[in-house]
Short mmCIF file of C-alpha atoms in Angstrom, two decimals:
data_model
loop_
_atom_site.label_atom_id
_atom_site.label_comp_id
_atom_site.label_asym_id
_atom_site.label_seq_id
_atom_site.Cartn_x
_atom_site.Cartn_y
_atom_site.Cartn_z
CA UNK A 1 0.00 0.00 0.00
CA UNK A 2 1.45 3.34 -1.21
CA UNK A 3 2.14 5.55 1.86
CA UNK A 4 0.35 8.98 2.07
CA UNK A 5 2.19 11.56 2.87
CA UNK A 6 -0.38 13.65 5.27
CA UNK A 7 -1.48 10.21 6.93
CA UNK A 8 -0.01 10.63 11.25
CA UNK A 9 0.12 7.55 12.61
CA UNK A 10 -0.27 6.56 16.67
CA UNK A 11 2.07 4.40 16.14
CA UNK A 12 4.79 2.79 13.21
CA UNK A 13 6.68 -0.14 13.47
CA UNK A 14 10.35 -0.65 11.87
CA UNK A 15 10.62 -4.31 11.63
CA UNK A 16 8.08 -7.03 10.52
CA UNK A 17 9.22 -10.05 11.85
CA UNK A 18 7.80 -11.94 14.83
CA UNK A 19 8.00 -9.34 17.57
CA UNK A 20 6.80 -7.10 14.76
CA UNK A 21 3.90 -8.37 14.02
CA UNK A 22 2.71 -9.06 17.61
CA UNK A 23 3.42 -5.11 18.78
CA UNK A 24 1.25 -4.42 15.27
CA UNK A 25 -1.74 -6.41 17.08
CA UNK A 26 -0.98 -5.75 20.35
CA UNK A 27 -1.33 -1.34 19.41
CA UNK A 28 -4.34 -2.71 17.85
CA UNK A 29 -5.76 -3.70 20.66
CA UNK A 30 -5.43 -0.73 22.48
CA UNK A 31 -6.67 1.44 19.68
CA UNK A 32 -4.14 3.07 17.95
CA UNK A 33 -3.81 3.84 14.49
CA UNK A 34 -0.76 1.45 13.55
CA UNK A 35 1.77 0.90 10.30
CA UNK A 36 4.39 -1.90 9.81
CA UNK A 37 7.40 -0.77 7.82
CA UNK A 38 9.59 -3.85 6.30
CA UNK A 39 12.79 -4.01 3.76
CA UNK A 40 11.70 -7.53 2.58
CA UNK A 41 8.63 -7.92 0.32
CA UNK A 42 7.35 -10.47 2.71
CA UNK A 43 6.57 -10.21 6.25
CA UNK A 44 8.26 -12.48 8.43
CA UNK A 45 11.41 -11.37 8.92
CA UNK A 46 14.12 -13.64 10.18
CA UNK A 47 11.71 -16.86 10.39
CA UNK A 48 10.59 -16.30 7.03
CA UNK A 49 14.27 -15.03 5.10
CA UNK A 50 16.16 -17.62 7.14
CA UNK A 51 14.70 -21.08 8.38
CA UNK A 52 10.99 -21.06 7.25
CA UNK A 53 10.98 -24.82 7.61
CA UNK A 54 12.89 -25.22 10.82
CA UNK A 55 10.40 -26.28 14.27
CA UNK A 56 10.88 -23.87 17.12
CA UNK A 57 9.59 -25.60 20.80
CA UNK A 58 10.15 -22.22 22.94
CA UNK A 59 7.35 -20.20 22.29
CA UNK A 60 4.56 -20.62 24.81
CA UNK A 61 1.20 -22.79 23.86
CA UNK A 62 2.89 -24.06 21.12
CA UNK A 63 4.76 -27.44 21.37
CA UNK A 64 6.49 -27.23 18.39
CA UNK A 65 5.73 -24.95 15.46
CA UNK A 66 7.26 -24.35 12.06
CA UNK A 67 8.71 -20.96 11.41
CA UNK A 68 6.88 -20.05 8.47
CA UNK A 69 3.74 -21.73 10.22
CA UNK A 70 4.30 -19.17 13.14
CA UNK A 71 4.29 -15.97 11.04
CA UNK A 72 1.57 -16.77 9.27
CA UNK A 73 -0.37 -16.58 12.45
CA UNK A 74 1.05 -13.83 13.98
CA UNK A 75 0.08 -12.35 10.19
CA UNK A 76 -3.55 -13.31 10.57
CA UNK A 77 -3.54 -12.22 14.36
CA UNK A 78 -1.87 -8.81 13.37
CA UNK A 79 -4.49 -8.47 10.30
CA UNK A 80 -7.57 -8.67 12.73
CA UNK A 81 -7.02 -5.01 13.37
CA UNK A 82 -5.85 -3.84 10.00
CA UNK A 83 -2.40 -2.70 10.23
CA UNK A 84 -1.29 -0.32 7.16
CA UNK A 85 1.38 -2.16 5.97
CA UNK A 86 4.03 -1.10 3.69
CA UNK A 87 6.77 -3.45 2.36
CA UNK A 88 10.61 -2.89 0.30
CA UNK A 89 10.48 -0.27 2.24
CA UNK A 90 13.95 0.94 3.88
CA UNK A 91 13.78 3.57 6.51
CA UNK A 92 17.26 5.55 5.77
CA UNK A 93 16.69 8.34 8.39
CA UNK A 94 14.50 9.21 11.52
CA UNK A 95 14.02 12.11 12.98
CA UNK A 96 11.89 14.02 15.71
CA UNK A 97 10.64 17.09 14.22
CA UNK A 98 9.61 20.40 16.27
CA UNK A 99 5.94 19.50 16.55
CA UNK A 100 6.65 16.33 18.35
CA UNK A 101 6.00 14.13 15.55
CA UNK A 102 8.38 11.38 14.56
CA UNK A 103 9.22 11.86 10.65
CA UNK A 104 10.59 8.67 8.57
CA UNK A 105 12.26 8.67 5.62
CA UNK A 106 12.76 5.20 3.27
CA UNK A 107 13.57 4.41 -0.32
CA UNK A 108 9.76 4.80 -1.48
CA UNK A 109 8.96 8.32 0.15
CA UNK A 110 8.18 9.77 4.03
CA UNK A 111 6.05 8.61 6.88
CA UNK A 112 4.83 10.77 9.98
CA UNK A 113 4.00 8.75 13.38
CA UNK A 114 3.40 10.00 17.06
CA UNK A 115 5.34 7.16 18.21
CA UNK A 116 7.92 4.58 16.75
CA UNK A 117 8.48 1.21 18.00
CA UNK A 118 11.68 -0.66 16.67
CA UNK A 119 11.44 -4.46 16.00
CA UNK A 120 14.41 -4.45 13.77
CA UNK A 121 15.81 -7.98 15.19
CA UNK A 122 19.55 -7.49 13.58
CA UNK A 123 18.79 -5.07 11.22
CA UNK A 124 17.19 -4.94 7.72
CA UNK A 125 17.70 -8.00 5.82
CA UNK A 126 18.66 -7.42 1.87
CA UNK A 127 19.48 -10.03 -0.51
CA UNK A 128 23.20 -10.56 -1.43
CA UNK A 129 24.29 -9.52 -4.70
CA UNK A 130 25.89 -10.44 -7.44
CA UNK A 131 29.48 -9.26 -6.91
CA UNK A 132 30.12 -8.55 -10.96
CA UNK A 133 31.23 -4.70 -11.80
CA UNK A 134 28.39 -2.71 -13.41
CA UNK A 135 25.63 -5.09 -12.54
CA UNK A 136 23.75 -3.44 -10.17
CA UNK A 137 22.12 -1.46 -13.38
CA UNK A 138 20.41 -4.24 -14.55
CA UNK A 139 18.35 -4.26 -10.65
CA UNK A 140 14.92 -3.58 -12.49
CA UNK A 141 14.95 -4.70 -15.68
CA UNK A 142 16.28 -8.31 -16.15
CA UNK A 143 17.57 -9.15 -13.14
CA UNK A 144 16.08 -10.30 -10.34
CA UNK A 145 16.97 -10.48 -6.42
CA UNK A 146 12.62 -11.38 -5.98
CA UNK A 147 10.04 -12.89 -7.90
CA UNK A 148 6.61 -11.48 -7.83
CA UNK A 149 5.04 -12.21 -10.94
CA UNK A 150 5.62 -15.74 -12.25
CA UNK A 151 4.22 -14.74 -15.52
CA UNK A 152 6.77 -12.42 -16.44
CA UNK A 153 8.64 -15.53 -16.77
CA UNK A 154 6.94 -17.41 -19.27
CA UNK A 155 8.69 -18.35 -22.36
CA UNK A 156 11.97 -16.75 -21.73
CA UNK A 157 15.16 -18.27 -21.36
CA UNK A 158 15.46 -18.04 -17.26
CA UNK A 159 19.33 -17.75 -15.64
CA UNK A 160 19.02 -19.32 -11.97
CA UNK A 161 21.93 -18.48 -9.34
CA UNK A 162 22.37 -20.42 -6.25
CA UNK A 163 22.43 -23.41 -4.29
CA UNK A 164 19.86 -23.88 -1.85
CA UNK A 165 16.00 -24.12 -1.56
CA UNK A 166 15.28 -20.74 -2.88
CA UNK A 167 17.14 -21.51 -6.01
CA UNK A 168 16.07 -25.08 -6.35
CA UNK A 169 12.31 -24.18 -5.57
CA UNK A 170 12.04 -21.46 -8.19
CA UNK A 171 13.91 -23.44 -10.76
CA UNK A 172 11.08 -26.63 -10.48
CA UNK A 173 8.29 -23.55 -10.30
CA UNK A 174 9.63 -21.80 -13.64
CA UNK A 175 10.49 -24.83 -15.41
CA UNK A 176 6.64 -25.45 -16.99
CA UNK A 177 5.92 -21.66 -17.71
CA UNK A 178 9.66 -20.38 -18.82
CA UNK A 179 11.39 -21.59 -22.49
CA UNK A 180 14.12 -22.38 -20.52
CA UNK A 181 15.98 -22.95 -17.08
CA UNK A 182 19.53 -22.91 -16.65
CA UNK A 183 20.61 -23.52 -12.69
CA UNK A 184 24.18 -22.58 -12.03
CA UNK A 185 25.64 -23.45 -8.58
CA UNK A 186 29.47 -23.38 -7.05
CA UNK A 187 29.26 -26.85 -6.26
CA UNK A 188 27.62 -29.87 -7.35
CA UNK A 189 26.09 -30.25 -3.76
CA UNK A 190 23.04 -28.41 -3.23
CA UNK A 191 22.09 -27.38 -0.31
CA UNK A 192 18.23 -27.65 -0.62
CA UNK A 193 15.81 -30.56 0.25
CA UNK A 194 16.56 -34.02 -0.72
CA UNK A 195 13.07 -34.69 -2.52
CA UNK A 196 13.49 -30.96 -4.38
CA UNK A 197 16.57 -31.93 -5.80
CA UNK A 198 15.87 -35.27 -6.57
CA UNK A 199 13.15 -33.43 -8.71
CA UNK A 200 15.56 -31.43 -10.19
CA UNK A 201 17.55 -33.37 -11.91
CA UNK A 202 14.37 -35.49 -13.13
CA UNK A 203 13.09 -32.18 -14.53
CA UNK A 204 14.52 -30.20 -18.01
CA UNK A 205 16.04 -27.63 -15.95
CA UNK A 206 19.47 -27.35 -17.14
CA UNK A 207 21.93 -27.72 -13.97
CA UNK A 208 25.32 -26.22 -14.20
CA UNK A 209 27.87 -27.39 -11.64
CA UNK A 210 30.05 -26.59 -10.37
CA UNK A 211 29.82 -23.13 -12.41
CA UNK A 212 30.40 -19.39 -11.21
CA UNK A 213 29.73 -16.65 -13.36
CA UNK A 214 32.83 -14.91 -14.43
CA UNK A 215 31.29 -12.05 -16.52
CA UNK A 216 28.40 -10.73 -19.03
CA UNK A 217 27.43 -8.48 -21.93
CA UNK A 218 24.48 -6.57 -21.94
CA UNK A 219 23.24 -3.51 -23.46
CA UNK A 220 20.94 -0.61 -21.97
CA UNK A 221 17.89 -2.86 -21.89
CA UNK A 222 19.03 -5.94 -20.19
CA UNK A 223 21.62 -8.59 -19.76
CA UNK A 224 21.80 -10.16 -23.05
CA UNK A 225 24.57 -13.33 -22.37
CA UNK A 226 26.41 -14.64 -19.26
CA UNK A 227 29.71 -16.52 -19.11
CA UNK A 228 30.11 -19.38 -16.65
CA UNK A 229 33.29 -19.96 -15.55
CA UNK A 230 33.85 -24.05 -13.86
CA UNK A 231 34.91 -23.88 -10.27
CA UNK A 232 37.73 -25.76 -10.72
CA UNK A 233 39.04 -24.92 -14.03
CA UNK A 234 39.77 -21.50 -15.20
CA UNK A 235 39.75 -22.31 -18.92
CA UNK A 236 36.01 -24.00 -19.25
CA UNK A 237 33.75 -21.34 -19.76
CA UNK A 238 30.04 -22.06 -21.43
CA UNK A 239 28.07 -19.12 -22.69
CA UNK A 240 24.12 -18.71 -21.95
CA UNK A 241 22.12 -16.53 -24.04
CA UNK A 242 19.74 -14.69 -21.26
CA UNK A 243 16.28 -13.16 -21.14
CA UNK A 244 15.82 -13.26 -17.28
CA UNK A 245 18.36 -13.42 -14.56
CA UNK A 246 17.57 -14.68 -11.16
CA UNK A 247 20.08 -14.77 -8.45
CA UNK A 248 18.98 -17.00 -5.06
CA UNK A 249 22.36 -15.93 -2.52
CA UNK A 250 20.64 -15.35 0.42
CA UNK A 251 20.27 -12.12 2.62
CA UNK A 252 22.41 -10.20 4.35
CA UNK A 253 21.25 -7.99 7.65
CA UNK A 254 22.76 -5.30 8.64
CA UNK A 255 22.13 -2.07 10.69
CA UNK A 256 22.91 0.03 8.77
CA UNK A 257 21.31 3.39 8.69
CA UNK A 258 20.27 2.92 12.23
CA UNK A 259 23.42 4.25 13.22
CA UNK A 260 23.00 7.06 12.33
CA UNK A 261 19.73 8.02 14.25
CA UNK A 262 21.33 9.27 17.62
CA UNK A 263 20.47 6.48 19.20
CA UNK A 264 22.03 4.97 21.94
CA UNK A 265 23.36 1.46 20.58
CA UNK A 266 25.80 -1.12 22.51
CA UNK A 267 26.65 -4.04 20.89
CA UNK A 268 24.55 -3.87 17.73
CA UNK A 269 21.43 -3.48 20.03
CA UNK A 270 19.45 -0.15 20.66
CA UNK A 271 19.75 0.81 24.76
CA UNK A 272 16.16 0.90 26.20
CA UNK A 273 14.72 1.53 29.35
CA UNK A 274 12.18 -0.98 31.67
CA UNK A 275 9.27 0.68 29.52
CA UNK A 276 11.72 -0.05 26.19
CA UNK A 277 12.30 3.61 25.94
CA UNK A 278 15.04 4.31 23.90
CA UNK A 279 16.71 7.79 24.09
CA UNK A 280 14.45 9.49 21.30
CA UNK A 281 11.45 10.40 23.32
CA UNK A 282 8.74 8.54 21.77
CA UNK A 283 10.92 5.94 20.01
CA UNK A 284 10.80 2.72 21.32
CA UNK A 285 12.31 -0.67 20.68
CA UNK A 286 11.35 -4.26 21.38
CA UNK A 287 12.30 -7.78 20.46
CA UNK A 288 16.10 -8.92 19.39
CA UNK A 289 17.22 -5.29 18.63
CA UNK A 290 16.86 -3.84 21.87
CA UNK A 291 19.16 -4.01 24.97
CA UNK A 292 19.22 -3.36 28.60
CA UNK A 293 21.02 -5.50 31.83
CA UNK A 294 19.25 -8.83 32.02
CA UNK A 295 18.19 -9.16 28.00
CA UNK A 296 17.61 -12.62 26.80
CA UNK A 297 17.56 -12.53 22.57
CA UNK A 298 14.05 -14.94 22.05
CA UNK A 299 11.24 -14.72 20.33
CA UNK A 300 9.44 -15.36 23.77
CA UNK A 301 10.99 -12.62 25.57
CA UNK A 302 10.35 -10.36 21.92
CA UNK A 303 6.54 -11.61 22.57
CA UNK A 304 6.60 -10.05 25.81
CA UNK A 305 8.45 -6.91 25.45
CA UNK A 306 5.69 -5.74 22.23
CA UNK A 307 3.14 -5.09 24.77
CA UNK A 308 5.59 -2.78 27.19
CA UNK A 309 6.13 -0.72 24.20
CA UNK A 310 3.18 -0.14 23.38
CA UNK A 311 1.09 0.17 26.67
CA UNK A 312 3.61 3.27 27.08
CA UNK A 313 3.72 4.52 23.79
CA UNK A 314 -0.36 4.42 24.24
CA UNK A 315 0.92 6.50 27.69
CA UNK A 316 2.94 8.32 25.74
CA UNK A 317 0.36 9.96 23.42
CA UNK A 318 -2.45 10.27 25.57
CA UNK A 319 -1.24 10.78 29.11
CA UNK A 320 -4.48 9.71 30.33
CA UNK A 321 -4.79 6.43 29.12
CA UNK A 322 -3.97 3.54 31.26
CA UNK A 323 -0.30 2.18 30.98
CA UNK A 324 -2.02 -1.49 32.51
CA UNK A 325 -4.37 -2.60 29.89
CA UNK A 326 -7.46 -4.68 30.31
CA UNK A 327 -7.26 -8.27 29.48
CA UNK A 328 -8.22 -8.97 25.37
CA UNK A 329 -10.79 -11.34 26.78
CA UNK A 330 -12.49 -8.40 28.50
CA UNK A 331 -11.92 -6.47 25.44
CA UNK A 332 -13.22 -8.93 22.83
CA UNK A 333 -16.61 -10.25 24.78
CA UNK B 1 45.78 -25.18 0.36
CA UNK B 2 44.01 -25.75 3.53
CA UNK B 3 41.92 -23.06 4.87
CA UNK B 4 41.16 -22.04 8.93
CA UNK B 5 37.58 -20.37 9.86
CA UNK B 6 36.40 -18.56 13.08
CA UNK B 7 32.96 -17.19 13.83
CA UNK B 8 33.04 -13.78 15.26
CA UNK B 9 30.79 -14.24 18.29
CA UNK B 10 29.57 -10.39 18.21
CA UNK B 11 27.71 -9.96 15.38
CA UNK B 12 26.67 -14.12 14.99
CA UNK B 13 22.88 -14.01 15.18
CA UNK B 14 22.56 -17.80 16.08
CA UNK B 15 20.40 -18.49 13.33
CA UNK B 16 22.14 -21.84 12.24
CA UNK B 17 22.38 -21.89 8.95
CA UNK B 18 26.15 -22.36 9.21
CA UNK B 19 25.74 -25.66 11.04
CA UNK B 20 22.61 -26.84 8.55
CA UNK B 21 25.07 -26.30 6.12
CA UNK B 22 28.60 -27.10 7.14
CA UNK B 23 27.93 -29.87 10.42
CA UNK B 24 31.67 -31.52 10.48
CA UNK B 25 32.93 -27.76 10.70
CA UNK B 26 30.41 -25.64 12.98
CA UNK B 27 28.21 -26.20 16.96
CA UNK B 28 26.56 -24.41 18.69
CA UNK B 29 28.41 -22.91 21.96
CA UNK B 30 26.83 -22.41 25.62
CA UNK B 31 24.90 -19.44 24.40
CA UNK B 32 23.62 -20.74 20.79
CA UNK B 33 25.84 -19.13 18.67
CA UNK B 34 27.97 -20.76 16.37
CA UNK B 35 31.76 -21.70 16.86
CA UNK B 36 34.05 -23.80 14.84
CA UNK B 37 34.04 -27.05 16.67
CA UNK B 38 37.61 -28.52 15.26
CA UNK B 39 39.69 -25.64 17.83
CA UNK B 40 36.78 -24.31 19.64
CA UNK B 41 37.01 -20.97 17.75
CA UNK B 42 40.89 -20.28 17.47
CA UNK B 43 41.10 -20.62 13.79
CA UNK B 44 43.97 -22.85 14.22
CA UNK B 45 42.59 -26.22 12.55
CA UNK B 46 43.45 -26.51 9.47
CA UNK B 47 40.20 -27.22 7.80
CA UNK B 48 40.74 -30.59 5.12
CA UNK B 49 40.40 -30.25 1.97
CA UNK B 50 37.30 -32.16 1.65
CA UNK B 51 35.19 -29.83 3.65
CA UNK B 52 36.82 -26.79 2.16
CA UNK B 53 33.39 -26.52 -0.07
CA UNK B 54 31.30 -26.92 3.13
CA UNK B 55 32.95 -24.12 3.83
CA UNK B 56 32.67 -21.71 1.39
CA UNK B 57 28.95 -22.39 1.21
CA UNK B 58 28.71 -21.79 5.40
CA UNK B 59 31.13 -18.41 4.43
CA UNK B 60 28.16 -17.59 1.72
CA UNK B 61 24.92 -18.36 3.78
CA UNK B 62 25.96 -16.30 7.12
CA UNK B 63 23.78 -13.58 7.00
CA UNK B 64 25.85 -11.48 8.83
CA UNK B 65 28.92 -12.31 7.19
CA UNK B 66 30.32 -13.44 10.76
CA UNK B 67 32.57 -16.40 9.40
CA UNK B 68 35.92 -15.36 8.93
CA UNK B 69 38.31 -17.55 7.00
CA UNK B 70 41.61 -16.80 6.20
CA UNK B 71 44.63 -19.27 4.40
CA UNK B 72 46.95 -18.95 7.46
CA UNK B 73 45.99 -19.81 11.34
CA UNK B 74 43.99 -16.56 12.97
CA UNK B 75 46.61 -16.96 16.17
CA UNK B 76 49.54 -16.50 13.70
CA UNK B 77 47.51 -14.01 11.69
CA UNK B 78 46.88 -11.48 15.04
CA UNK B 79 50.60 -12.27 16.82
CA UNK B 80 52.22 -10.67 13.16
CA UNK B 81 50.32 -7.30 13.64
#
């Protein structure tokens, strides 16, 4: 959803990952107007870029639970108050501005909020590049760091980079819509699910290994032609005539701008008080990204920290308002 | 060539993929986070050759580029400077 520019929000969360999404239903709850900000184009965050098929057995009520399974609840609990929610969105700089209002700036445009809480976990996650000089041009046109519309796909000649599920995955998914697949990997080990790549090498994608790619031509349009270079030798190269690139490395998380916010940060984390105040009056933080003395990094102790934030952001705004809520089963009945 | 890896334990997020990925080479420590379990995190086992692509790919999939691996031992490596 396109953010509006005159829209004030109670309250805008930096982060949409587990503790994320349970401060976006939790300020539901009590009312406020509330917006989820996220780099990714899924929600998610860690669970969802890192180990969506790994169990986790600590969070409470659930005896085991799958990663992905997890967010999609805390997505459907999250939704029942309807969260604005904006995604590839960066936030490069945060500021308070004279009027008390917390003012956001990201790759896509501005954002104005009363109060801010930070669910960053270790930063924003991006995917890692291609490290080949002058490629980053081609972000946009043919090649691709994230796949949202399968159909662009269809009948072209489809360059796949990578080794694990991600790669593997969209390789079997393209291979009935695109002319072509071509998988290229490092290795001739892949790193994805046994049954996936057993399927892969019954399918007609064409796997590579163990290939790198050593260089391409291209002209203003688009990569036109890549040359794979074997792992091991040098002197083999093979040359693929391109319509689509795809590259599956991963993500990387960093920090970054975040630094640069005046906020107190030790270790990586952001330094907040027992109501996970940070320093910025208004600007709170919650879940792996936060520190104080005692902090345990779980989504657990994320779970319970959402709800400080934001019974005293709710303070925070309306001085009135009670800092202990009622319980949601009072609320709901 | 052999290689030697540590895992700098400050910015290691404990997410696991290096030990999904590279299991004769990486553990998990007291606190989660991943170590290299052939020196318990000195960098001075030389990793064999045969592992050396488990490697790479562990070097690849840390998200926060915490795996550090260098031709000579990291003991060596520091003691020069």
């Amino acid at each position: 959803m396109p953010a509006s520019h005159e829209d004030v929000y109670d309250i805008t969360i930096i982060g949409g990952g587990p503790t994320g999404l349970f401060t976006a239903f939790y300020a539901g709850l009590r009312e406020m107007k509330v917006k989820i900000i996220d780099a990714l184009p899924e929600l998610g965050g860690q669970l969802s870029a890192l180990y969506p098929e790994k169990y986790i057995y600590d969070v409470a009520g659930f005896p085991k639970v799958k990663a992905q399974d997890l967010v999609d609840q805390l997505i459907e609990q999250a939704n029942y108050f309807n969260p604005t929610i904006c995604l590839n969105e960066m936030v490069e700089t945060l500021i308070r501005t004279n009027d008390d209002m917390i003012k956001m700036t990201t790759n896509k445009g501005s954002h104005l909020s009363k109060t801010v809480i930070l669910t960053s976990g270790n930063g924003a996650f991006s995917p890692r590049k291609l490290k080949l000089d002058n490629i980053e041009q081609y972000e946009g046109k043919n090649l691709h760091y994230f796949i949202q519309d399968m159909e662009h796909f269809r009948q072209k000649n489809v360059l796949i980079f990578g080794g694990g599920d991600s790669a593997v995955d969209w390789s079997l998914m393209l291979e009935p819509i695109a002319n072509k697949v071509t998988l290229v990997h490092r290795r001739d080990k892949f790193r994805a699910h046994e049954h996936s790549v057993k399927q892969l090498f019954e399918s007609t994608v064409d796997v590579k290994t163990p290939f790198v790619p050593a260089s391409f031509t291209g002209d203003e349009d688009g990569i036109q032609e890549f040359v794979l270079q074997h792992s091991k030798n040098e002197a083999h190269k093979e040359f693929i005539h391109v319509d689509e690139v795809i590259v599956n490395y991963g993500f990387i998380s960093s920090l970054g701008p975040m630094l640069h916010w005046d906020l107190e940060i030790d270790k990586n984390s952001i330094v907040v008080n027992s109501k996970m105040e940070t320093n910025i009056p208004g600007v709170y933080a919650a879940g792996d990204i936060c520190m104080y003395d005692g902090k345990v990094k779980l989504i657990a102790t994320g779970f319970g920290e959402a709800p400080i934030a934001v019974n005293h952001a709710k303070s925070f705004i309306d001085p009135k308002a009670k800092v202990q809520p009622l319980h949601s089963t009072s609320i709901f009945s | 060539m052999g290689k030697y890896a540590m895992v700098d334990k400050d910015t290691c997020i404990a997410c696991g993929a290096c030990a999904d990925t590279a299991p004769d080479i990486f553990e998990y420590d007291d606190e989660g986070l991943s170590q290299v379990l052939l020196d318990d995190n000195q960098g001075i086992a030389e990793i064999s050759d045969d592992l050396e692509d488990d490697l790479l790919d562990a070097e690849e999939g840390c998200p926060t580029e915490s795996i550090k691996v260098s031709d000579q031992p990291f003991k060596t490596a520091v003691e020069t400077y």
